[in-house]
Structure formats: structure tokens, C-alpha cells
Amino acid sequence: MQSNTIVTITLITVKVTVEPSDVETVGDAVTLICSISDVTESMRLVWVNSNGKIAEEKTFTRRNKEDKSLSLIVWKGDRGRRKWTCILFHQNMPQVSVPYYREFRGK
């Protein structure tokens, strides 16, 4: 008798956005938001600054699937650090890395 194997693949995407989106309206801070499309098991999102130091992190499980994002507030004094990276970890191994470069102008 022949057996059939069914393989299911779940694609999880990572997206980085910024609020406010218009550089010219930047006041004292902007918020970088790293979002994942789905949580299938324990995962961790981490924001890393240009020096390679962890700025913010959050662990997600199947139980807390409703909130699937990690926010990082970048204050005016931190704007010299123009590169931020959102990293998705699964079982303590980096799976996806999304760099975000931002040119801050203004006072």
C-alpha cells in the first residue's frame, strides 16, 4: 500500500515600518515597528542598534498571537545611530534580519 505524505509550509514575513512616516514632521521621536505575520511557536523579535547592542526585545508564543509587533522609540539624541536591525529568532537562532536605515534631518 502506498502512503502519501503531506507537507505544510508556513511562510512568516517580517516587516519594518516607521511612524511618523514623513521625515519632515519628525518631532522629538519616531517609532520603529517590526511586525511578524504569524506566530506558529515560540519566537523572539529583537531590535539591534548600529553598535550591535540589543535595544528592545520581545518573545512571542502561540498563546499571545494577537500582538505580533515590537516597537522601538528612537529619540532625537539617538538619531546619530542611523541603522537599526530587526531580527527574528527561533530557538535562539537568527532566522530573518531586516536592516532599517534612516536619515534624520531637522533640529
mmCIF file of C-alpha atoms in Angstrom:
data_model
loop_
_atom_site.group_PDB
_atom_site.id
_atom_site.type_symbol
_atom_site.label_atom_id
_atom_site.label_comp_id
_atom_site.label_asym_id
_atom_site.label_seq_id
_atom_site.Cartn_x
_atom_site.Cartn_y
_atom_site.Cartn_z
ATOM 1 C CA MET A 1 0.000 0.000 0.000
ATOM 2 C CA GLN A 2 1.280 3.434 -0.927
ATOM 3 C CA SER A 3 1.365 6.166 1.700
ATOM 4 C CA ASN A 4 1.049 9.840 0.969
ATOM 5 C CA THR A 5 2.971 12.461 2.845
ATOM 6 C CA ILE A 6 1.566 15.933 3.182
ATOM 7 C CA VAL A 7 3.993 18.717 3.907
ATOM 8 C CA THR A 8 2.770 22.059 5.192
ATOM 9 C CA ILE A 9 5.000 25.089 4.940
ATOM 10 C CA THR A 10 4.147 28.285 6.791
ATOM 11 C CA LEU A 11 5.699 31.452 5.427
ATOM 12 C CA ILE A 12 6.331 34.033 8.112
ATOM 13 C CA THR A 13 7.132 37.524 6.908
ATOM 14 C CA VAL A 14 8.841 40.330 8.801
ATOM 15 C CA LYS A 15 8.010 43.976 8.077
ATOM 16 C CA VAL A 16 9.564 47.175 9.392
ATOM 17 C CA THR A 17 7.654 50.470 9.396
ATOM 18 C CA VAL A 18 8.185 53.903 10.941
ATOM 19 C CA GLU A 19 5.757 56.396 12.500
ATOM 20 C CA PRO A 20 5.521 59.200 11.638
ATOM 21 C CA SER A 21 6.474 58.244 8.095
ATOM 22 C CA ASP A 22 7.305 61.777 6.917
ATOM 23 C CA VAL A 23 10.847 62.754 7.914
ATOM 24 C CA GLU A 24 9.997 66.450 7.766
ATOM 25 C CA THR A 25 7.385 66.090 10.523
ATOM 26 C CA VAL A 26 9.711 64.354 12.952
ATOM 27 C CA GLY A 27 9.472 65.929 16.375
ATOM 28 C CA ASP A 28 11.254 64.552 19.398
ATOM 29 C CA ALA A 29 10.929 60.877 18.479
ATOM 30 C CA VAL A 30 9.960 58.342 15.852
ATOM 31 C CA THR A 31 8.700 54.819 16.451
ATOM 32 C CA LEU A 32 10.165 51.892 14.524
ATOM 33 C CA ILE A 33 7.780 48.937 14.354
ATOM 34 C CA CYS A 34 8.862 45.401 13.499
ATOM 35 C CA SER A 35 5.940 43.065 12.756
ATOM 36 C CA ILE A 36 5.664 39.361 12.031
ATOM 37 C CA SER A 37 2.833 37.884 10.005
ATOM 38 C CA ASP A 38 2.222 34.807 12.155
ATOM 39 C CA VAL A 39 3.337 33.082 15.337
ATOM 40 C CA THR A 40 3.450 29.309 14.985
ATOM 41 C CA GLU A 41 5.597 28.615 18.028
ATOM 42 C CA SER A 42 7.895 30.495 20.381
ATOM 43 C CA MET A 43 9.729 33.278 18.535
ATOM 44 C CA ARG A 44 11.621 36.375 19.572
ATOM 45 C CA LEU A 45 11.918 39.766 17.884
ATOM 46 C CA VAL A 46 14.941 41.915 18.705
ATOM 47 C CA TRP A 47 15.859 45.484 17.750
ATOM 48 C CA VAL A 48 19.641 45.933 17.494
ATOM 49 C CA ASN A 49 21.329 49.324 17.122
ATOM 50 C CA SER A 50 24.242 50.197 14.832
ATOM 51 C CA ASN A 51 26.705 49.180 17.577
ATOM 52 C CA GLY A 52 25.252 45.666 17.681
ATOM 53 C CA LYS A 53 23.631 46.162 21.092
ATOM 54 C CA ILE A 54 20.105 44.986 21.860
ATOM 55 C CA ALA A 55 17.812 47.993 22.210
ATOM 56 C CA GLU A 56 14.497 46.142 22.677
ATOM 57 C CA GLU A 57 13.258 42.550 22.570
ATOM 58 C CA LYS A 58 10.051 40.582 22.964
ATOM 59 C CA THR A 59 9.165 36.880 22.981
ATOM 60 C CA PHE A 60 6.009 35.666 21.249
ATOM 61 C CA THR A 61 4.186 32.392 21.804
ATOM 62 C CA ARG A 62 1.140 30.780 20.266
ATOM 63 C CA ARG A 63 -0.839 31.990 23.280
ATOM 64 C CA ASN A 64 -0.158 35.707 22.704
ATOM 65 C CA LYS A 65 -0.707 35.736 18.941
ATOM 66 C CA GLU A 66 -2.846 38.877 18.973
ATOM 67 C CA ASP A 67 0.102 41.267 19.303
ATOM 68 C CA LYS A 68 2.722 40.432 16.706
ATOM 69 C CA SER A 69 4.931 43.506 16.750
ATOM 70 C CA LEU A 70 7.809 45.102 18.614
ATOM 71 C CA SER A 71 8.130 48.884 18.785
ATOM 72 C CA LEU A 72 11.257 50.918 19.374
ATOM 73 C CA ILE A 73 11.128 54.637 20.123
ATOM 74 C CA VAL A 74 14.132 56.473 18.689
ATOM 75 C CA TRP A 75 14.667 59.795 20.452
ATOM 76 C CA LYS A 76 16.274 62.862 18.951
ATOM 77 C CA GLY A 77 19.524 62.195 20.844
ATOM 78 C CA ASP A 78 19.779 58.676 19.367
ATOM 79 C CA ARG A 79 19.455 59.809 15.786
ATOM 80 C CA GLY A 80 23.195 59.582 15.188
ATOM 81 C CA ARG A 81 22.553 55.860 15.092
ATOM 82 C CA ARG A 82 21.023 55.602 11.655
ATOM 83 C CA LYS A 83 20.982 51.852 11.241
ATOM 84 C CA TRP A 84 18.625 49.671 13.241
ATOM 85 C CA THR A 85 18.071 45.981 12.603
ATOM 86 C CA CYS A 86 15.058 43.865 13.487
ATOM 87 C CA ILE A 87 15.980 40.206 13.945
ATOM 88 C CA LEU A 88 13.574 37.274 14.228
ATOM 89 C CA PHE A 89 14.913 34.436 16.393
ATOM 90 C CA HIS A 90 13.584 30.891 16.566
ATOM 91 C CA GLN A 91 15.144 28.559 19.144
ATOM 92 C CA ASN A 92 17.818 31.210 19.826
ATOM 93 C CA MET A 93 18.955 31.130 16.193
ATOM 94 C CA PRO A 94 18.537 34.205 13.983
ATOM 95 C CA GLN A 95 16.182 33.401 11.111
ATOM 96 C CA VAL A 96 15.493 36.772 9.492
ATOM 97 C CA SER A 97 17.320 40.078 9.708
ATOM 98 C CA VAL A 98 15.739 43.284 8.378
ATOM 99 C CA PRO A 99 18.025 46.339 8.430
ATOM 100 C CA TYR A 100 16.447 49.771 8.562
ATOM 101 C CA TYR A 101 18.404 52.861 7.564
ATOM 102 C CA ARG A 102 17.011 56.257 8.430
ATOM 103 C CA GLU A 103 18.314 59.704 7.610
ATOM 104 C CA PHE A 104 17.133 62.099 10.293
ATOM 105 C CA ARG A 105 17.028 65.772 9.451
ATOM 106 C CA GLY A 106 15.931 68.746 11.405
ATOM 107 C CA LYS A 107 16.909 70.399 14.638
#
